[in-house]
Short mmCIF file of N, CA and C and ligand atoms in Angstrom, two decimals:
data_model
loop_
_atom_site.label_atom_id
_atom_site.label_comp_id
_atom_site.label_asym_id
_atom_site.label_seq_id
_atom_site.Cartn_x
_atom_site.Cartn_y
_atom_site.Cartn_z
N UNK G 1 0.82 -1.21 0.00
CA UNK G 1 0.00 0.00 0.00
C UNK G 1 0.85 1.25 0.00
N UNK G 2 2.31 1.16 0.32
CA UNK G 2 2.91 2.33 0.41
C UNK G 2 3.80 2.33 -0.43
N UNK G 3 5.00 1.12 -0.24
CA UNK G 3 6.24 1.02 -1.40
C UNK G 3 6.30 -0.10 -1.57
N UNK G 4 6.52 -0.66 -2.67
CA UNK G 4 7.01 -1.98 -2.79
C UNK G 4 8.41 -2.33 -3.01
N UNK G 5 9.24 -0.92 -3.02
CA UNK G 5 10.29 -0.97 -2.58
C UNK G 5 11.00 -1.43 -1.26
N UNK G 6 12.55 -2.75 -1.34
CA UNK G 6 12.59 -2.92 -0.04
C UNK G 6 13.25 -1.65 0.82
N UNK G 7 13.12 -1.74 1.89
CA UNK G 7 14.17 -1.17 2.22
C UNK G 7 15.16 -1.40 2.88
N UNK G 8 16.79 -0.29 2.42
CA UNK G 8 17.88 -1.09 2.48
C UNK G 8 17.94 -1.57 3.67
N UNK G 9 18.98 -2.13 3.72
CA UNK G 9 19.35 -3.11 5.40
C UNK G 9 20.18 -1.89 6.28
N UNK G 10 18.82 -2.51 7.64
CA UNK G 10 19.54 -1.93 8.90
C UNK G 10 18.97 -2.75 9.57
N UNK G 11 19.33 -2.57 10.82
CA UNK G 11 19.35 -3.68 11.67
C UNK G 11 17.86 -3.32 12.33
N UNK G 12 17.51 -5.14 13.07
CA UNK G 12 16.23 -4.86 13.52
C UNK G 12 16.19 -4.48 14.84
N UNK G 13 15.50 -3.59 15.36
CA UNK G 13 15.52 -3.24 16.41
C UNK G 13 14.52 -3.76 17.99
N UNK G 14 13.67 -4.10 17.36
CA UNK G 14 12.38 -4.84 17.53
C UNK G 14 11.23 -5.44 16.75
N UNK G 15 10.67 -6.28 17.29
CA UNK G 15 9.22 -7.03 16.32
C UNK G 15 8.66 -7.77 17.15
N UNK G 16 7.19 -7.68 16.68
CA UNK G 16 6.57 -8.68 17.10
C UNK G 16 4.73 -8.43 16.88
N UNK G 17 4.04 -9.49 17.37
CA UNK G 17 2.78 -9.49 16.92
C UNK G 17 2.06 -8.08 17.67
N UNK G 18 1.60 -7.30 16.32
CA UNK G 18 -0.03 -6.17 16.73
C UNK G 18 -0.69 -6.40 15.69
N UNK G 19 -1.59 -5.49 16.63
CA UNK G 19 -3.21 -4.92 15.49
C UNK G 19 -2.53 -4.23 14.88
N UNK G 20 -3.20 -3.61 13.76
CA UNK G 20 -2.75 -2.57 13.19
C UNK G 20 -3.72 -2.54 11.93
N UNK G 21 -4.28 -0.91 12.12
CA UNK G 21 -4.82 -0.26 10.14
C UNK G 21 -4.40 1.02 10.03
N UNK G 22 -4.08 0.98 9.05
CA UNK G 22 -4.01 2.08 8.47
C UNK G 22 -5.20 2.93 8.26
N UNK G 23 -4.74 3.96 8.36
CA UNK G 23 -6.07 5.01 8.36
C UNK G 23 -5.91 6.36 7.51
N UNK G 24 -5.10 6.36 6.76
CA UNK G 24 -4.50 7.60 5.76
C UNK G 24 -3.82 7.00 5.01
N UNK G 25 -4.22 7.41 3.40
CA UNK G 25 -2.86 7.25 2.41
C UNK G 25 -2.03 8.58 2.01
N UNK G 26 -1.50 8.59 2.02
CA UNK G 26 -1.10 10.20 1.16
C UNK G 26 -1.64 11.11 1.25
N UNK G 27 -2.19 11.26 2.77
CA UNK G 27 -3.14 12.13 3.07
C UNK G 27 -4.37 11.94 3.36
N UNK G 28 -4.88 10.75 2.51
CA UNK G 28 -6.16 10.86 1.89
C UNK G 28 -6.90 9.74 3.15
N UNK G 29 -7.77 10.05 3.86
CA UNK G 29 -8.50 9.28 4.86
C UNK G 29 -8.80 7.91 4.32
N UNK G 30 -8.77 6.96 5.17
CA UNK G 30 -8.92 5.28 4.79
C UNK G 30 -9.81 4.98 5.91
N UNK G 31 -10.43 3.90 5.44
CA UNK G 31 -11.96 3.27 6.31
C UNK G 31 -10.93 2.39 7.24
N UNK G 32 -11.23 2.41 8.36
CA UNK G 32 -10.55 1.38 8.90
C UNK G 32 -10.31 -0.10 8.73
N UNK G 33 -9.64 -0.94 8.85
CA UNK G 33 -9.24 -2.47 8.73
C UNK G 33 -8.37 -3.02 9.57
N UNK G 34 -8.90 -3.32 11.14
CA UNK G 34 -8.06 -3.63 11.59
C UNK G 34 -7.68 -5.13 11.48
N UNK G 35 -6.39 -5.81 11.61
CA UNK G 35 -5.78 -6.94 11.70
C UNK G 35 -4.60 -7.16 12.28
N UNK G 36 -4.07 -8.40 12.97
CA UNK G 36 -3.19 -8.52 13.13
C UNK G 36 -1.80 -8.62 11.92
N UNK G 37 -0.22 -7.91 12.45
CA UNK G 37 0.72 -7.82 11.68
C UNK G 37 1.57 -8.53 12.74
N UNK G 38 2.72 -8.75 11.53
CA UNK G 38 4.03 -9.27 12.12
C UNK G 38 4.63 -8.09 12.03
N UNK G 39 5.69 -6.99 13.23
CA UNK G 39 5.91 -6.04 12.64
C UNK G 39 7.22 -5.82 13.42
N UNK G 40 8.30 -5.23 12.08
CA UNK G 40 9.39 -5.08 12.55
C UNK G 40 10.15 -4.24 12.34
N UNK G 41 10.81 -3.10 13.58
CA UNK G 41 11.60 -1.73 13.30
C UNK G 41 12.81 -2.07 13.37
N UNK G 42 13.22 -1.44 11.99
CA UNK G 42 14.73 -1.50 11.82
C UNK G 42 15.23 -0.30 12.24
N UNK G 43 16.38 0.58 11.66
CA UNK G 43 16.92 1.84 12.49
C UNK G 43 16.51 3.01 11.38
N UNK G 44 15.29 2.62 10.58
CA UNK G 44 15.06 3.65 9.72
C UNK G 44 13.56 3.48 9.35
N UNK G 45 13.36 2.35 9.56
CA UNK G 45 11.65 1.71 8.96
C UNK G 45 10.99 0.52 9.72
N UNK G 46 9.82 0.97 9.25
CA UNK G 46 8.62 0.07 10.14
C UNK G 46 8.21 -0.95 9.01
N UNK G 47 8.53 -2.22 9.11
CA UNK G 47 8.22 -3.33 8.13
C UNK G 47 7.05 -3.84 8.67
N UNK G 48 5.78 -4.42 7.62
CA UNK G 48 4.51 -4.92 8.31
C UNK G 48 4.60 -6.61 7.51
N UNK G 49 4.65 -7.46 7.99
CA UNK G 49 4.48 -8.84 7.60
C UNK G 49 2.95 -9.02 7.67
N UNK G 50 2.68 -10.36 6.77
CA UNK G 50 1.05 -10.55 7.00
C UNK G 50 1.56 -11.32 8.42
N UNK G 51 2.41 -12.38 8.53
CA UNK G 51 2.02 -13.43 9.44
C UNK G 51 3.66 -13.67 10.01
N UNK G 52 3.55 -14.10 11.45
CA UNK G 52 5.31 -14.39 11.92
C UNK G 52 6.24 -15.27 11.20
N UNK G 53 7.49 -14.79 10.20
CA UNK G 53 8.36 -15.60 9.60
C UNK G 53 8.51 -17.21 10.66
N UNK G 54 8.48 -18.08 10.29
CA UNK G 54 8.97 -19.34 10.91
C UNK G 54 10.53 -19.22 11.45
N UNK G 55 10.25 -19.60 12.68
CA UNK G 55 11.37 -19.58 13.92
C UNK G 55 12.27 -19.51 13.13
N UNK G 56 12.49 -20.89 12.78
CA UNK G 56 13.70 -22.16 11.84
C UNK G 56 13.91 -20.86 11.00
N UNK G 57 13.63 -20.21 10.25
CA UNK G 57 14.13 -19.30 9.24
C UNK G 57 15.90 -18.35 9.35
N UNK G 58 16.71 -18.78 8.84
CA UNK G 58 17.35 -18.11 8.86
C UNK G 58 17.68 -16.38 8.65
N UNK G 59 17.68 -15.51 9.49
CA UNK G 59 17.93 -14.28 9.45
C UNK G 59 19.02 -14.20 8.26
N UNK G 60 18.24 -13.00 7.26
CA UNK G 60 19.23 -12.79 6.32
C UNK G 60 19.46 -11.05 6.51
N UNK G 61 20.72 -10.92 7.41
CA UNK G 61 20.64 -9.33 7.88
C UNK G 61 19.40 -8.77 8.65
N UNK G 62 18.85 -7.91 7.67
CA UNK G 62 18.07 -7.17 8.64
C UNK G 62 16.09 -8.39 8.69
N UNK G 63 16.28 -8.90 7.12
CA UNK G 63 15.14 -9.60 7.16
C UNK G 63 14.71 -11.07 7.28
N UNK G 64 13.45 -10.88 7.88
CA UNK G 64 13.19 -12.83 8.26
C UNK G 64 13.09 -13.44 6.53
N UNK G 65 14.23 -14.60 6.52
CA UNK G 65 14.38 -14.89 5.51
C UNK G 65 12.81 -15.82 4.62
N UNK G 66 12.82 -15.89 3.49
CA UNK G 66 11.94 -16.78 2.93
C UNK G 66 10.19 -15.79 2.95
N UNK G 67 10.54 -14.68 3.54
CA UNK G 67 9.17 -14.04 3.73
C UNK G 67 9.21 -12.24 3.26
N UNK G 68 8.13 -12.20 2.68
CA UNK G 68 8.10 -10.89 1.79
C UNK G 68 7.59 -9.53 2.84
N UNK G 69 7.81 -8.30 2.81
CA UNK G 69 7.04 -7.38 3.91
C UNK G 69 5.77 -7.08 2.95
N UNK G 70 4.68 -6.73 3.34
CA UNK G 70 3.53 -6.88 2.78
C UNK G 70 3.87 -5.22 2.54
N UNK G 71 4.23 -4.32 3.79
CA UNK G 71 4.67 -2.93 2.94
C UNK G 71 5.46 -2.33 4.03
N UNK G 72 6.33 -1.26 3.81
CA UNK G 72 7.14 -0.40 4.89
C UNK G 72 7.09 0.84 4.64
N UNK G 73 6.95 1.66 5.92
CA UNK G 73 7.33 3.00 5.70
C UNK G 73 8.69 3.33 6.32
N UNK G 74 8.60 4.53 5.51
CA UNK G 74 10.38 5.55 6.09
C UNK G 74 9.93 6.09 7.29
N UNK G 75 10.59 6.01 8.65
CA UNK G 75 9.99 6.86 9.68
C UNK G 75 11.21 8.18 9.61
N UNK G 76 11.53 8.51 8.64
CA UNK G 76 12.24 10.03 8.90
C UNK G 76 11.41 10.54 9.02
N UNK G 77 11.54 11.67 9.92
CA UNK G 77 10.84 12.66 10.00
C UNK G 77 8.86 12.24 10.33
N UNK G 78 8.82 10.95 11.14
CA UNK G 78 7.51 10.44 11.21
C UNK G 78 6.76 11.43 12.51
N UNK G 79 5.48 11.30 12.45
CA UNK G 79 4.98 11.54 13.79
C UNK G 79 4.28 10.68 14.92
N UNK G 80 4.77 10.61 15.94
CA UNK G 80 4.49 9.46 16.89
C UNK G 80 3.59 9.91 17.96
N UNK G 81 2.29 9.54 18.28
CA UNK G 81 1.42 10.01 18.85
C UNK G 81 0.71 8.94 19.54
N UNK G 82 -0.25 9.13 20.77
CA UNK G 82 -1.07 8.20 21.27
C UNK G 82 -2.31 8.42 20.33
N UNK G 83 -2.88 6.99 19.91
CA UNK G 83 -4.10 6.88 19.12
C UNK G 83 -5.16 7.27 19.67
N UNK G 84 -5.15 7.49 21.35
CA UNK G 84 -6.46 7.78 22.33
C UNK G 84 -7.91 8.15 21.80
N UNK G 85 -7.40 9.13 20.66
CA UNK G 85 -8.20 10.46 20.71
C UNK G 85 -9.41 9.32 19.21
N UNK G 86 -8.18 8.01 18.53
CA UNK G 86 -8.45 7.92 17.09
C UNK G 86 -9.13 6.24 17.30
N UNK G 87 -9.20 6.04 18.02
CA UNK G 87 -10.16 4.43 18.99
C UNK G 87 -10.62 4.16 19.95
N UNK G 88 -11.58 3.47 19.82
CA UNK G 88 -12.34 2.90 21.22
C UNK G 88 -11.04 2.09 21.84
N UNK G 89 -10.18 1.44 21.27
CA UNK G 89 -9.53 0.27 21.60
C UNK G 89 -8.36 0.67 22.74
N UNK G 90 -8.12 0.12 23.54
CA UNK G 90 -6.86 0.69 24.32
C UNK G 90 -5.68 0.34 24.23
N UNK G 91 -4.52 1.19 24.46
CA UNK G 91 -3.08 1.04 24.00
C UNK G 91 -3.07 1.34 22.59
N UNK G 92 -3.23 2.16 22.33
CA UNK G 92 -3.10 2.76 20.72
C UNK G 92 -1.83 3.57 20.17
N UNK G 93 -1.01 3.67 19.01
CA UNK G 93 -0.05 4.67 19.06
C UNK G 93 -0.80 4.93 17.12
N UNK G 94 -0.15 6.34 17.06
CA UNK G 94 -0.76 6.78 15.93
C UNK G 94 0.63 7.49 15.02
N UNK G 95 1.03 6.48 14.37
CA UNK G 95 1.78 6.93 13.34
C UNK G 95 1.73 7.68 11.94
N UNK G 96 2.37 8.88 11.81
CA UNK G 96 1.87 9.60 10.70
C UNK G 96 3.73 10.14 9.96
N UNK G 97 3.32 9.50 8.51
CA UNK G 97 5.00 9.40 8.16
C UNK G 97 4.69 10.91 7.37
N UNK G 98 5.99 11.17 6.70
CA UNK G 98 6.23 12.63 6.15
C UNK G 98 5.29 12.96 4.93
N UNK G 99 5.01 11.43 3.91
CA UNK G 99 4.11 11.35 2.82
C UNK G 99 2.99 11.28 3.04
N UNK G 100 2.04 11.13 4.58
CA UNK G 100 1.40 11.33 4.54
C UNK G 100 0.19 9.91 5.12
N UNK G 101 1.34 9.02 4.99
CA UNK G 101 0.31 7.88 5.41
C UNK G 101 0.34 7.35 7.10
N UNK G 102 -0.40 7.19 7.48
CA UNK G 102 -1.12 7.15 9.05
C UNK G 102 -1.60 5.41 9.26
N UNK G 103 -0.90 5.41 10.66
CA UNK G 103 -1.79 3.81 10.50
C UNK G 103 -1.79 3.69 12.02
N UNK G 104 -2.46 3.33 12.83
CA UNK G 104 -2.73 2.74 14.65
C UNK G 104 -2.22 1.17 14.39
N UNK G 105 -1.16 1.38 15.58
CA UNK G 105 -0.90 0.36 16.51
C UNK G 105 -1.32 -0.28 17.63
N UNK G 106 -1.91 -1.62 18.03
CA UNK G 106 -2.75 -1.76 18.77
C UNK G 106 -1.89 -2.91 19.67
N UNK G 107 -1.87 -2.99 21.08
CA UNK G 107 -1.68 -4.62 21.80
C UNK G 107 -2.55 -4.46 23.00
N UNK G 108 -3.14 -5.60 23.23
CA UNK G 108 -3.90 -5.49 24.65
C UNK G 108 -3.08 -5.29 25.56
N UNK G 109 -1.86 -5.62 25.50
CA UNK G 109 -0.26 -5.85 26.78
C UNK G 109 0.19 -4.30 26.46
N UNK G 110 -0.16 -3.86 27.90
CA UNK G 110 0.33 -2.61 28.03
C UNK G 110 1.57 -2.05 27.71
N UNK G 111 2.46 -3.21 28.63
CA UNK G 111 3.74 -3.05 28.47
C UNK G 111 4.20 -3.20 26.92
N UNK G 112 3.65 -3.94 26.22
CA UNK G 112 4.36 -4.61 25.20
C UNK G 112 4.12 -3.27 23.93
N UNK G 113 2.80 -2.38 24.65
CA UNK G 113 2.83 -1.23 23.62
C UNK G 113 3.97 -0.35 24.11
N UNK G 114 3.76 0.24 25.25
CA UNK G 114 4.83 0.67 25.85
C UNK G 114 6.27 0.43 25.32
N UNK G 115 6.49 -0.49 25.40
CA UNK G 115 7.65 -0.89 24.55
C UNK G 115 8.12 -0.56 23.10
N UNK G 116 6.99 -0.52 22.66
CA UNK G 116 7.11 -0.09 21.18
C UNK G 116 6.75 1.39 20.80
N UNK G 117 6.09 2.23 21.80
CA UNK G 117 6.29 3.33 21.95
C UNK G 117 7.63 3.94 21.89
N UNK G 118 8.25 3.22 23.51
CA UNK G 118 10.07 3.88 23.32
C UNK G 118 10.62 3.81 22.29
N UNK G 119 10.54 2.22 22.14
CA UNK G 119 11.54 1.74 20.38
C UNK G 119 11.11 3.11 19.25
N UNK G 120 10.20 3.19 19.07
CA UNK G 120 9.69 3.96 17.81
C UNK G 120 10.44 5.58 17.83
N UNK G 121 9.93 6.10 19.34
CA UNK G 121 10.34 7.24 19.73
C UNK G 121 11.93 7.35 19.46
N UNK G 122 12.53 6.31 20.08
CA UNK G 122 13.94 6.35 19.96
C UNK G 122 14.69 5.98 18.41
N UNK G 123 13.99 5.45 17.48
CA UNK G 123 14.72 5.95 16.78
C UNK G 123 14.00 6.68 15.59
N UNK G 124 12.56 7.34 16.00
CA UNK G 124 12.98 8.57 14.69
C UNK G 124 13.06 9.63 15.62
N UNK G 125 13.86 9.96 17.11
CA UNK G 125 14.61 10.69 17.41
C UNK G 125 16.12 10.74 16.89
N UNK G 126 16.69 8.92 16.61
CA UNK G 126 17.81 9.17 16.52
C UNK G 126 18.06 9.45 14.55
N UNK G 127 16.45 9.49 13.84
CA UNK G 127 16.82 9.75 12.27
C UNK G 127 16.65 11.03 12.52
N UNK G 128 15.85 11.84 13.45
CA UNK G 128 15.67 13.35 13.53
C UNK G 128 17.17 14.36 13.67
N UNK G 129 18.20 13.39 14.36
CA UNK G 129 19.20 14.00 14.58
C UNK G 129 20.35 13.80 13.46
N UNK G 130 20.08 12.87 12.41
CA UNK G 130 21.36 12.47 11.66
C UNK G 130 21.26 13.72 10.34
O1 I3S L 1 -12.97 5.42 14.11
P1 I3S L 1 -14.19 4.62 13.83
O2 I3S L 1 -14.79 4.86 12.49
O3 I3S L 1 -15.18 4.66 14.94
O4 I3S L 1 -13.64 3.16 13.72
C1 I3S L 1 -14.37 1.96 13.83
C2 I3S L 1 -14.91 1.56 12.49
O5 I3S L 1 -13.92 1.71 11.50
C3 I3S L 1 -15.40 0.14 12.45
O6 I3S L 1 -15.63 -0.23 11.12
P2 I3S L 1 -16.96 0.05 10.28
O7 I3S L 1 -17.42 1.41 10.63
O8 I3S L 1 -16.43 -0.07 8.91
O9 I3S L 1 -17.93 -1.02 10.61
C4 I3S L 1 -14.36 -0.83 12.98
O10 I3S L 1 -14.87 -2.13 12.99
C5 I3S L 1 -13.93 -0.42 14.37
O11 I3S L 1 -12.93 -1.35 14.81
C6 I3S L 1 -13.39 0.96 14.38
O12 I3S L 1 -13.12 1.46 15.66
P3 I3S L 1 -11.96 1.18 16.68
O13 I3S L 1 -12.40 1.97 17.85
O14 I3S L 1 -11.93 -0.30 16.88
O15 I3S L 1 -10.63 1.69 16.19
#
């Protein structure tokens, strides 16, 4: 939905199973769809899998080998927000990249959003500074 370009290798920083829809393309408002993703931040981008690469899979650099990203955005310059205001659902984060596309992050595990709050924060603080 965004690039079908990969993007280059950096390392992963975190992943793991959320909700997640997108709710903006290029600006342009999207009906909601929520589903579960396999999802994984490298030190520049947010990769969305349909489903968790198999254990056994050999890591090839930054990606789970044998498995395609369904799509990624660039988080330069992204905006990282609580979804509060944008769902009934709780633990929400509301990502909005520079082109324009927007999507909510969802986990029932507080912590485990929490977690992916910092991760996110920390590094398009650390692309904000390069
Ligand atoms: O922000 P909204 O429109 O209240 O979001 C809800 C709807 O998108 C709903 O879909 P339909 O209106 O197409 O039936 C979804 O099923 C809900 O999950 C959406 O709300 P939450 O609060 O779950 O993000």
């Amino acid at each position: 939905w965004l690039t079908n370009s990969t993007p280059y290798p950096s390392q992963e920083e975190r992943s793991g199973l959320l909700n997640m829809t997108k709710i903006a393309q290029g600006g342009r408002k999207l009906r909601k769809n929520w589903g579960p993703a396999w999802v994984v931040l490298t030190g520049n981008s947010l990769v969305f899998y349909r489903e968790r690469p198999p254990q056994s899979a050999p890591s090839q650099g930054w990606a789970p080998a044998g498995s395609r990203p369904e799509s990624s955005v660039d988080l330069r310059g992204a905006a990282l927000a609580s979804g509060r205001q944008l769902s009934s659902r709780r633990n929400v984060l509301h990502i909005r990249t520079v082109p324009g596309h927007e999507f909510l992050l969802q986990s029932d595990e507080e912590t485990e959003l929490r977690a992916w709050h910092r991760a996110l924060r920390a590094v398009i603080e650390r692309l904000d500074r390069e």
